[in-house]
């Protein structure tokens, strides 16, 4: 599932086939039939991230719903306004209890299903239903309904840790702030950093350890980032 996530990311960025239409078609298949998610939901969310990375109110990836405070300025703002939704001085401790385990199994799952229904992404919904049908037809004979649900939840629990580790390590250490109206190149460089290259890191991260190159050339095939 984690590797299917990096694969759909490739198709979503139109970086595999020369024809955009082929990328769109296979993207729907991979994210829909292999992962049970929505291509339109992913495109809308992820393209906002690429346009305005690490900018509050514009990048959905740094919208932490008052659970965490990020960067240098947000903690100061929350302190001045006395916003105490949670004990933020302990967020480095409760981070591991909330963000990695709950992002994909709970938050993304609710958001994806509600978005497909609310915005009437019926094609995406059909692909997602095909995923669940295939999954339960495969596993119910072995584990029953509850066992299959547990396995699905456990797989997404593990994947969520993997996903959070990869996506946060190359953005969160960088500047996170409100819109500064920088030029595009500067805004991308301020929000991205790279992780050491190795065979394992390339595989584990879907080559997103080269986050700078990916943000500067988002349609470049991932195996060319190192060049």
PDB file of C-alpha atoms in Angstrom:
ATOM      1  CA  UNK A   1       0.000   0.000   0.000  1.00  0.00           C
ATOM      2  CA  UNK A   2       2.819   2.420   0.762  1.00  0.00           C
ATOM      3  CA  UNK A   3       4.521   1.711  -2.555  1.00  0.00           C
ATOM      4  CA  UNK A   4       1.173   2.045  -4.354  1.00  0.00           C
ATOM      5  CA  UNK A   5       0.985   5.467  -2.699  1.00  0.00           C
ATOM      6  CA  UNK A   6       4.282   6.536  -4.246  1.00  0.00           C
ATOM      7  CA  UNK A   7       3.200   5.022  -7.572  1.00  0.00           C
ATOM      8  CA  UNK A   8      -0.081   6.952  -7.709  1.00  0.00           C
ATOM      9  CA  UNK A   9       1.949  10.057  -6.874  1.00  0.00           C
ATOM     10  CA  UNK A  10       3.940   9.483 -10.081  1.00  0.00           C
ATOM     11  CA  UNK A  11       0.815   9.168 -12.221  1.00  0.00           C
ATOM     12  CA  UNK A  12      -0.846  12.098 -10.453  1.00  0.00           C
ATOM     13  CA  UNK A  13       2.082  14.297 -11.489  1.00  0.00           C
ATOM     14  CA  UNK A  14       1.813  13.056 -15.107  1.00  0.00           C
ATOM     15  CA  UNK A  15       5.410  11.812 -14.940  1.00  0.00           C
ATOM     16  CA  UNK A  16       5.072   8.283 -16.357  1.00  0.00           C
ATOM     17  CA  UNK A  17       3.454   8.382 -19.810  1.00  0.00           C
ATOM     18  CA  UNK A  18       3.976  10.998 -22.492  1.00  0.00           C
ATOM     19  CA  UNK A  19       0.201  11.340 -22.937  1.00  0.00           C
ATOM     20  CA  UNK A  20      -1.524  13.094 -20.041  1.00  0.00           C
ATOM     21  CA  UNK A  21      -4.706  11.090 -20.636  1.00  0.00           C
ATOM     22  CA  UNK A  22      -2.880   7.803 -19.948  1.00  0.00           C
ATOM     23  CA  UNK A  23      -1.454   9.178 -16.706  1.00  0.00           C
ATOM     24  CA  UNK A  24      -4.941  10.263 -15.593  1.00  0.00           C
ATOM     25  CA  UNK A  25      -6.487   6.884 -16.405  1.00  0.00           C
ATOM     26  CA  UNK A  26      -3.838   4.806 -14.627  1.00  0.00           C
ATOM     27  CA  UNK A  27      -3.841   7.285 -11.722  1.00  0.00           C
ATOM     28  CA  UNK A  28      -7.532   6.596 -11.146  1.00  0.00           C
ATOM     29  CA  UNK A  29      -6.887   2.854 -11.302  1.00  0.00           C
ATOM     30  CA  UNK A  30      -3.948   2.864  -8.870  1.00  0.00           C
ATOM     31  CA  UNK A  31      -5.347   5.270  -6.272  1.00  0.00           C
ATOM     32  CA  UNK A  32      -8.910   4.008  -6.684  1.00  0.00           C
ATOM     33  CA  UNK A  33      -8.754   0.261  -7.283  1.00  0.00           C
ATOM     34  CA  UNK A  34      -5.462  -0.461  -5.502  1.00  0.00           C
ATOM     35  CA  UNK A  35      -5.869   1.970  -2.571  1.00  0.00           C
ATOM     36  CA  UNK A  36      -9.582   2.807  -2.258  1.00  0.00           C
ATOM     37  CA  UNK A  37      -9.031   6.557  -2.434  1.00  0.00           C
ATOM     38  CA  UNK A  38     -10.016   9.393  -4.815  1.00  0.00           C
ATOM     39  CA  UNK A  39      -7.887  10.819  -7.627  1.00  0.00           C
ATOM     40  CA  UNK A  40      -9.817  14.099  -7.632  1.00  0.00           C
ATOM     41  CA  UNK A  41      -9.463  14.453  -3.859  1.00  0.00           C
ATOM     42  CA  UNK A  42      -5.716  13.829  -4.095  1.00  0.00           C
ATOM     43  CA  UNK A  43      -5.212  16.212  -7.027  1.00  0.00           C
ATOM     44  CA  UNK A  44      -7.093  19.052  -5.322  1.00  0.00           C
ATOM     45  CA  UNK A  45      -5.189  18.617  -2.067  1.00  0.00           C
ATOM     46  CA  UNK A  46      -1.742  17.856  -3.431  1.00  0.00           C
ATOM     47  CA  UNK A  47      -1.631  20.574  -6.091  1.00  0.00           C
ATOM     48  CA  UNK A  48      -2.436  23.208  -3.449  1.00  0.00           C
ATOM     49  CA  UNK A  49       0.555  21.900  -1.533  1.00  0.00           C
ATOM     50  CA  UNK A  50       2.825  22.242  -4.562  1.00  0.00           C
ATOM     51  CA  UNK A  51       1.698  25.767  -5.397  1.00  0.00           C
ATOM     52  CA  UNK A  52       2.049  27.131  -1.848  1.00  0.00           C
ATOM     53  CA  UNK A  53       4.148  24.675   0.219  1.00  0.00           C
ATOM     54  CA  UNK A  54       4.312  25.294   3.981  1.00  0.00           C
ATOM     55  CA  UNK A  55       2.086  28.386   3.778  1.00  0.00           C
ATOM     56  CA  UNK A  56      -0.714  28.518   6.339  1.00  0.00           C
ATOM     57  CA  UNK A  57      -4.273  28.647   4.956  1.00  0.00           C
ATOM     58  CA  UNK A  58      -2.990  27.707   1.488  1.00  0.00           C
ATOM     59  CA  UNK A  59      -1.155  24.400   1.970  1.00  0.00           C
ATOM     60  CA  UNK A  60      -3.524  21.766   3.401  1.00  0.00           C
ATOM     61  CA  UNK A  61      -0.549  19.702   4.562  1.00  0.00           C
ATOM     62  CA  UNK A  62       0.221  22.230   7.315  1.00  0.00           C
ATOM     63  CA  UNK A  63      -3.385  22.568   8.476  1.00  0.00           C
ATOM     64  CA  UNK A  64      -3.085  20.753  11.789  1.00  0.00           C
ATOM     65  CA  UNK A  65      -6.611  21.554  13.065  1.00  0.00           C
ATOM     66  CA  UNK A  66      -5.266  23.139  16.274  1.00  0.00           C
ATOM     67  CA  UNK A  67      -3.737  19.791  17.285  1.00  0.00           C
ATOM     68  CA  UNK A  68      -0.141  20.899  16.615  1.00  0.00           C
ATOM     69  CA  UNK A  69       1.605  24.227  16.126  1.00  0.00           C
ATOM     70  CA  UNK A  70       4.263  24.451  13.421  1.00  0.00           C
ATOM     71  CA  UNK A  71       7.175  26.692  12.506  1.00  0.00           C
ATOM     72  CA  UNK A  72       8.508  29.654  14.428  1.00  0.00           C
ATOM     73  CA  UNK A  73       5.626  32.144  14.205  1.00  0.00           C
ATOM     74  CA  UNK A  74       2.544  30.003  14.858  1.00  0.00           C
ATOM     75  CA  UNK A  75       3.540  29.040  18.425  1.00  0.00           C
ATOM     76  CA  UNK A  76       4.074  32.746  19.192  1.00  0.00           C
ATOM     77  CA  UNK A  77       0.667  33.668  17.720  1.00  0.00           C
ATOM     78  CA  UNK A  78      -1.081  30.956  19.720  1.00  0.00           C
ATOM     79  CA  UNK A  79       0.734  32.138  22.854  1.00  0.00           C
ATOM     80  CA  UNK A  80      -0.280  35.777  22.390  1.00  0.00           C
ATOM     81  CA  UNK A  81      -3.908  34.811  21.685  1.00  0.00           C
ATOM     82  CA  UNK A  82      -3.844  32.326  24.579  1.00  0.00           C
ATOM     83  CA  UNK A  83      -5.137  29.543  22.318  1.00  0.00           C
ATOM     84  CA  UNK A  84      -4.783  26.414  24.433  1.00  0.00           C
ATOM     85  CA  UNK A  85      -6.646  23.721  22.527  1.00  0.00           C
ATOM     86  CA  UNK A  86      -3.989  21.220  23.659  1.00  0.00           C
ATOM     87  CA  UNK A  87      -0.839  21.378  25.797  1.00  0.00           C
ATOM     88  CA  UNK A  88       1.469  22.351  22.923  1.00  0.00           C
ATOM     89  CA  UNK A  89       4.547  22.277  25.145  1.00  0.00           C
ATOM     90  CA  UNK A  90       4.055  18.478  25.085  1.00  0.00           C
ATOM     91  CA  UNK A  91       3.259  18.101  21.379  1.00  0.00           C
ATOM     92  CA  UNK A  92       6.600  16.395  20.741  1.00  0.00           C
ATOM     93  CA  UNK A  93       5.335  13.648  23.061  1.00  0.00           C
ATOM     94  CA  UNK A  94       1.710  13.250  21.948  1.00  0.00           C
ATOM     95  CA  UNK A  95       2.659  13.630  18.256  1.00  0.00           C
ATOM     96  CA  UNK A  96       3.415   9.898  18.078  1.00  0.00           C
ATOM     97  CA  UNK A  97       0.065   9.020  19.661  1.00  0.00           C
ATOM     98  CA  UNK A  98      -2.051  11.115  17.272  1.00  0.00           C
ATOM     99  CA  UNK A  99      -0.540  12.052  13.926  1.00  0.00           C
ATOM    100  CA  UNK A 100       1.158   8.894  12.554  1.00  0.00           C
ATOM    101  CA  UNK A 101      -1.427   6.337  13.737  1.00  0.00           C
ATOM    102  CA  UNK A 102      -4.594   8.316  12.905  1.00  0.00           C
ATOM    103  CA  UNK A 103      -3.835  10.295   9.727  1.00  0.00           C
ATOM    104  CA  UNK A 104      -4.666   7.658   7.099  1.00  0.00           C
ATOM    105  CA  UNK A 105      -6.966   5.240   8.997  1.00  0.00           C
ATOM    106  CA  UNK A 106      -9.186   7.992  10.415  1.00  0.00           C
ATOM    107  CA  UNK A 107      -8.692  11.544   9.098  1.00  0.00           C
ATOM    108  CA  UNK A 108      -7.938  10.811   5.443  1.00  0.00           C
ATOM    109  CA  UNK A 109     -10.530   8.026   5.328  1.00  0.00           C
ATOM    110  CA  UNK A 110     -13.329  10.315   6.540  1.00  0.00           C
ATOM    111  CA  UNK A 111     -12.170  13.147   4.300  1.00  0.00           C
ATOM    112  CA  UNK A 112     -11.933  10.983   1.175  1.00  0.00           C
ATOM    113  CA  UNK A 113     -15.359   9.378   1.496  1.00  0.00           C
ATOM    114  CA  UNK A 114     -17.113  12.625   2.419  1.00  0.00           C
ATOM    115  CA  UNK A 115     -15.401  14.489  -0.434  1.00  0.00           C
ATOM    116  CA  UNK A 116     -16.392  11.911  -3.048  1.00  0.00           C
ATOM    117  CA  UNK A 117     -20.044  12.039  -1.936  1.00  0.00           C
ATOM    118  CA  UNK A 118     -20.239  15.781  -1.322  1.00  0.00           C
ATOM    119  CA  UNK A 119     -18.554  16.766  -4.592  1.00  0.00           C
ATOM    120  CA  UNK A 120     -20.193  13.937  -6.539  1.00  0.00           C
ATOM    121  CA  UNK A 121     -17.008  12.282  -7.730  1.00  0.00           C
ATOM    122  CA  UNK A 122     -19.002   9.250  -8.817  1.00  0.00           C
ATOM    123  CA  UNK A 123     -16.255   7.738 -10.999  1.00  0.00           C
ATOM    124  CA  UNK A 124     -13.803   7.931  -8.104  1.00  0.00           C
ATOM    125  CA  UNK A 125     -16.421   6.414  -5.799  1.00  0.00           C
ATOM    126  CA  UNK A 126     -16.909   3.522  -8.210  1.00  0.00           C
ATOM    127  CA  UNK A 127     -13.153   2.852  -8.269  1.00  0.00           C
ATOM    128  CA  UNK A 128     -13.037   2.960  -4.450  1.00  0.00           C
ATOM    129  CA  UNK A 129     -15.991   0.564  -4.186  1.00  0.00           C
ATOM    130  CA  UNK A 130     -14.160  -1.825  -6.528  1.00  0.00           C
ATOM    131  CA  UNK A 131     -11.225  -1.779  -4.111  1.00  0.00           C
ATOM    132  CA  UNK A 132     -13.387  -2.671  -1.101  1.00  0.00           C
ATOM    133  CA  UNK A 133     -15.276  -5.350  -3.037  1.00  0.00           C
ATOM    134  CA  UNK A 134     -12.018  -6.990  -4.144  1.00  0.00           C
ATOM    135  CA  UNK A 135     -10.540  -6.701  -0.669  1.00  0.00           C
ATOM    136  CA  UNK A 136     -13.468  -8.246   1.228  1.00  0.00           C
ATOM    137  CA  UNK A 137     -14.093 -10.965  -1.370  1.00  0.00           C
ATOM    138  CA  UNK A 138     -10.429 -11.934  -0.958  1.00  0.00           C
ATOM    139  CA  UNK A 139     -10.115 -11.841   2.839  1.00  0.00           C
ATOM    140  CA  UNK A 140     -13.534 -12.601   4.362  1.00  0.00           C
ATOM    141  CA  UNK A 141     -13.218 -16.340   3.542  1.00  0.00           C
ATOM    142  CA  UNK A 142      -9.980 -16.414   5.549  1.00  0.00           C
ATOM    143  CA  UNK A 143     -10.585 -13.965   8.417  1.00  0.00           C
ATOM    144  CA  UNK A 144     -14.313 -13.219   8.502  1.00  0.00           C
ATOM    145  CA  UNK A 145     -15.809  -9.710   8.426  1.00  0.00           C
ATOM    146  CA  UNK A 146     -14.305  -8.437  11.680  1.00  0.00           C
ATOM    147  CA  UNK A 147     -10.925 -10.008  10.981  1.00  0.00           C
ATOM    148  CA  UNK A 148     -10.834  -8.451   7.515  1.00  0.00           C
ATOM    149  CA  UNK A 149     -11.747  -5.035   8.927  1.00  0.00           C
ATOM    150  CA  UNK A 150      -9.015  -5.399  11.546  1.00  0.00           C
ATOM    151  CA  UNK A 151      -6.450  -6.337   8.888  1.00  0.00           C
ATOM    152  CA  UNK A 152      -7.468  -3.372   6.725  1.00  0.00           C
ATOM    153  CA  UNK A 153      -7.205  -0.989   9.672  1.00  0.00           C
ATOM    154  CA  UNK A 154      -3.877  -2.450  10.790  1.00  0.00           C
ATOM    155  CA  UNK A 155      -2.356  -2.165   7.304  1.00  0.00           C
ATOM    156  CA  UNK A 156      -3.448   1.480   7.092  1.00  0.00           C
ATOM    157  CA  UNK A 157      -2.133   2.063  10.613  1.00  0.00           C
ATOM    158  CA  UNK A 158       1.316   0.862   9.504  1.00  0.00           C
ATOM    159  CA  UNK A 159       1.126   2.716   6.195  1.00  0.00           C
ATOM    160  CA  UNK A 160       0.171   5.916   8.012  1.00  0.00           C
ATOM    161  CA  UNK A 161       3.394   5.827  10.050  1.00  0.00           C
ATOM    162  CA  UNK A 162       5.388   5.212   6.869  1.00  0.00           C
ATOM    163  CA  UNK A 163       3.595   8.027   5.030  1.00  0.00           C
ATOM    164  CA  UNK A 164       3.960  10.566   7.854  1.00  0.00           C
ATOM    165  CA  UNK A 165       7.646   9.798   8.294  1.00  0.00           C
ATOM    166  CA  UNK A 166       8.382  10.374   4.597  1.00  0.00           C
ATOM    167  CA  UNK A 167       6.172  13.402   3.950  1.00  0.00           C
ATOM    168  CA  UNK A 168       7.079  15.319   7.106  1.00  0.00           C
ATOM    169  CA  UNK A 169      10.851  14.842   7.177  1.00  0.00           C
ATOM    170  CA  UNK A 170      11.431  16.929   4.046  1.00  0.00           C
ATOM    171  CA  UNK A 171       9.001  19.783   4.785  1.00  0.00           C
ATOM    172  CA  UNK A 172       8.472  20.249   8.533  1.00  0.00           C
ATOM    173  CA  UNK A 173      12.127  21.190   9.288  1.00  0.00           C
ATOM    174  CA  UNK A 174      11.832  24.072   6.820  1.00  0.00           C
ATOM    175  CA  UNK A 175      10.152  27.474   7.083  1.00  0.00           C
ATOM    176  CA  UNK A 176       6.406  27.311   7.815  1.00  0.00           C
ATOM    177  CA  UNK A 177       4.671  30.676   7.859  1.00  0.00           C
ATOM    178  CA  UNK A 178       1.978  32.871   6.352  1.00  0.00           C
ATOM    179  CA  UNK A 179       2.066  34.057   2.747  1.00  0.00           C
ATOM    180  CA  UNK A 180       5.150  36.180   2.054  1.00  0.00           C
ATOM    181  CA  UNK A 181       4.457  36.651  -1.661  1.00  0.00           C
ATOM    182  CA  UNK A 182       7.824  35.314  -2.720  1.00  0.00           C
ATOM    183  CA  UNK A 183       8.587  34.356  -6.294  1.00  0.00           C
ATOM    184  CA  UNK A 184       7.769  30.729  -7.095  1.00  0.00           C
ATOM    185  CA  UNK A 185      11.361  29.429  -7.052  1.00  0.00           C
ATOM    186  CA  UNK A 186      12.155  30.996  -3.679  1.00  0.00           C
ATOM    187  CA  UNK A 187       8.934  29.717  -2.106  1.00  0.00           C
ATOM    188  CA  UNK A 188       9.729  26.155  -3.213  1.00  0.00           C
ATOM    189  CA  UNK A 189      13.293  26.311  -1.909  1.00  0.00           C
ATOM    190  CA  UNK A 190      12.227  27.722   1.457  1.00  0.00           C
ATOM    191  CA  UNK A 191       9.814  24.828   2.070  1.00  0.00           C
ATOM    192  CA  UNK A 192      11.769  21.753   0.935  1.00  0.00           C
ATOM    193  CA  UNK A 193      14.864  19.843   1.940  1.00  0.00           C
ATOM    194  CA  UNK A 194      16.516  16.629   0.785  1.00  0.00           C
ATOM    195  CA  UNK A 195      17.374  13.452   2.671  1.00  0.00           C
ATOM    196  CA  UNK A 196      20.534  11.434   2.123  1.00  0.00           C
ATOM    197  CA  UNK A 197      20.480   9.323  -1.029  1.00  0.00           C
ATOM    198  CA  UNK A 198      20.798   5.548  -0.738  1.00  0.00           C
ATOM    199  CA  UNK A 199      19.177   2.520  -2.331  1.00  0.00           C
ATOM    200  CA  UNK A 200      16.998   2.013   0.751  1.00  0.00           C
ATOM    201  CA  UNK A 201      16.059   5.686   1.118  1.00  0.00           C
ATOM    202  CA  UNK A 202      15.109   5.920  -2.559  1.00  0.00           C
ATOM    203  CA  UNK A 203      12.862   2.869  -2.242  1.00  0.00           C
ATOM    204  CA  UNK A 204      11.427   3.747   1.169  1.00  0.00           C
ATOM    205  CA  UNK A 205      10.490   7.306   0.162  1.00  0.00           C
ATOM    206  CA  UNK A 206       9.497   6.734  -3.458  1.00  0.00           C
ATOM    207  CA  UNK A 207      12.477   8.985  -4.311  1.00  0.00           C
ATOM    208  CA  UNK A 208      10.838  11.824  -2.356  1.00  0.00           C
ATOM    209  CA  UNK A 209      14.076  12.108  -0.411  1.00  0.00           C
ATOM    210  CA  UNK A 210      14.855  14.399  -3.382  1.00  0.00           C
ATOM    211  CA  UNK A 211      12.082  16.781  -2.360  1.00  0.00           C
ATOM    212  CA  UNK A 212      13.801  19.919  -3.695  1.00  0.00           C
ATOM    213  CA  UNK A 213      14.092  18.465  -7.184  1.00  0.00           C
ATOM    214  CA  UNK A 214      10.539  17.148  -7.046  1.00  0.00           C
ATOM    215  CA  UNK A 215       9.109  20.553  -6.166  1.00  0.00           C
ATOM    216  CA  UNK A 216      11.177  22.362  -8.780  1.00  0.00           C
ATOM    217  CA  UNK A 217      10.361  19.819 -11.506  1.00  0.00           C
ATOM    218  CA  UNK A 218       7.120  18.114 -10.421  1.00  0.00           C
ATOM    219  CA  UNK A 219       6.569  16.293 -13.740  1.00  0.00           C
ATOM    220  CA  UNK A 220      10.087  14.825 -13.831  1.00  0.00           C
ATOM    221  CA  UNK A 221      10.147  11.014 -13.522  1.00  0.00           C
ATOM    222  CA  UNK A 222      11.373  10.135 -10.038  1.00  0.00           C
ATOM    223  CA  UNK A 223      14.354   8.034 -11.147  1.00  0.00           C
ATOM    224  CA  UNK A 224      15.899  11.180 -12.674  1.00  0.00           C
ATOM    225  CA  UNK A 225      15.832  13.289  -9.501  1.00  0.00           C
ATOM    226  CA  UNK A 226      19.353  12.276  -8.441  1.00  0.00           C
ATOM    227  CA  UNK A 227      20.746  13.512 -11.764  1.00  0.00           C
TER     228      UNK A 227
END
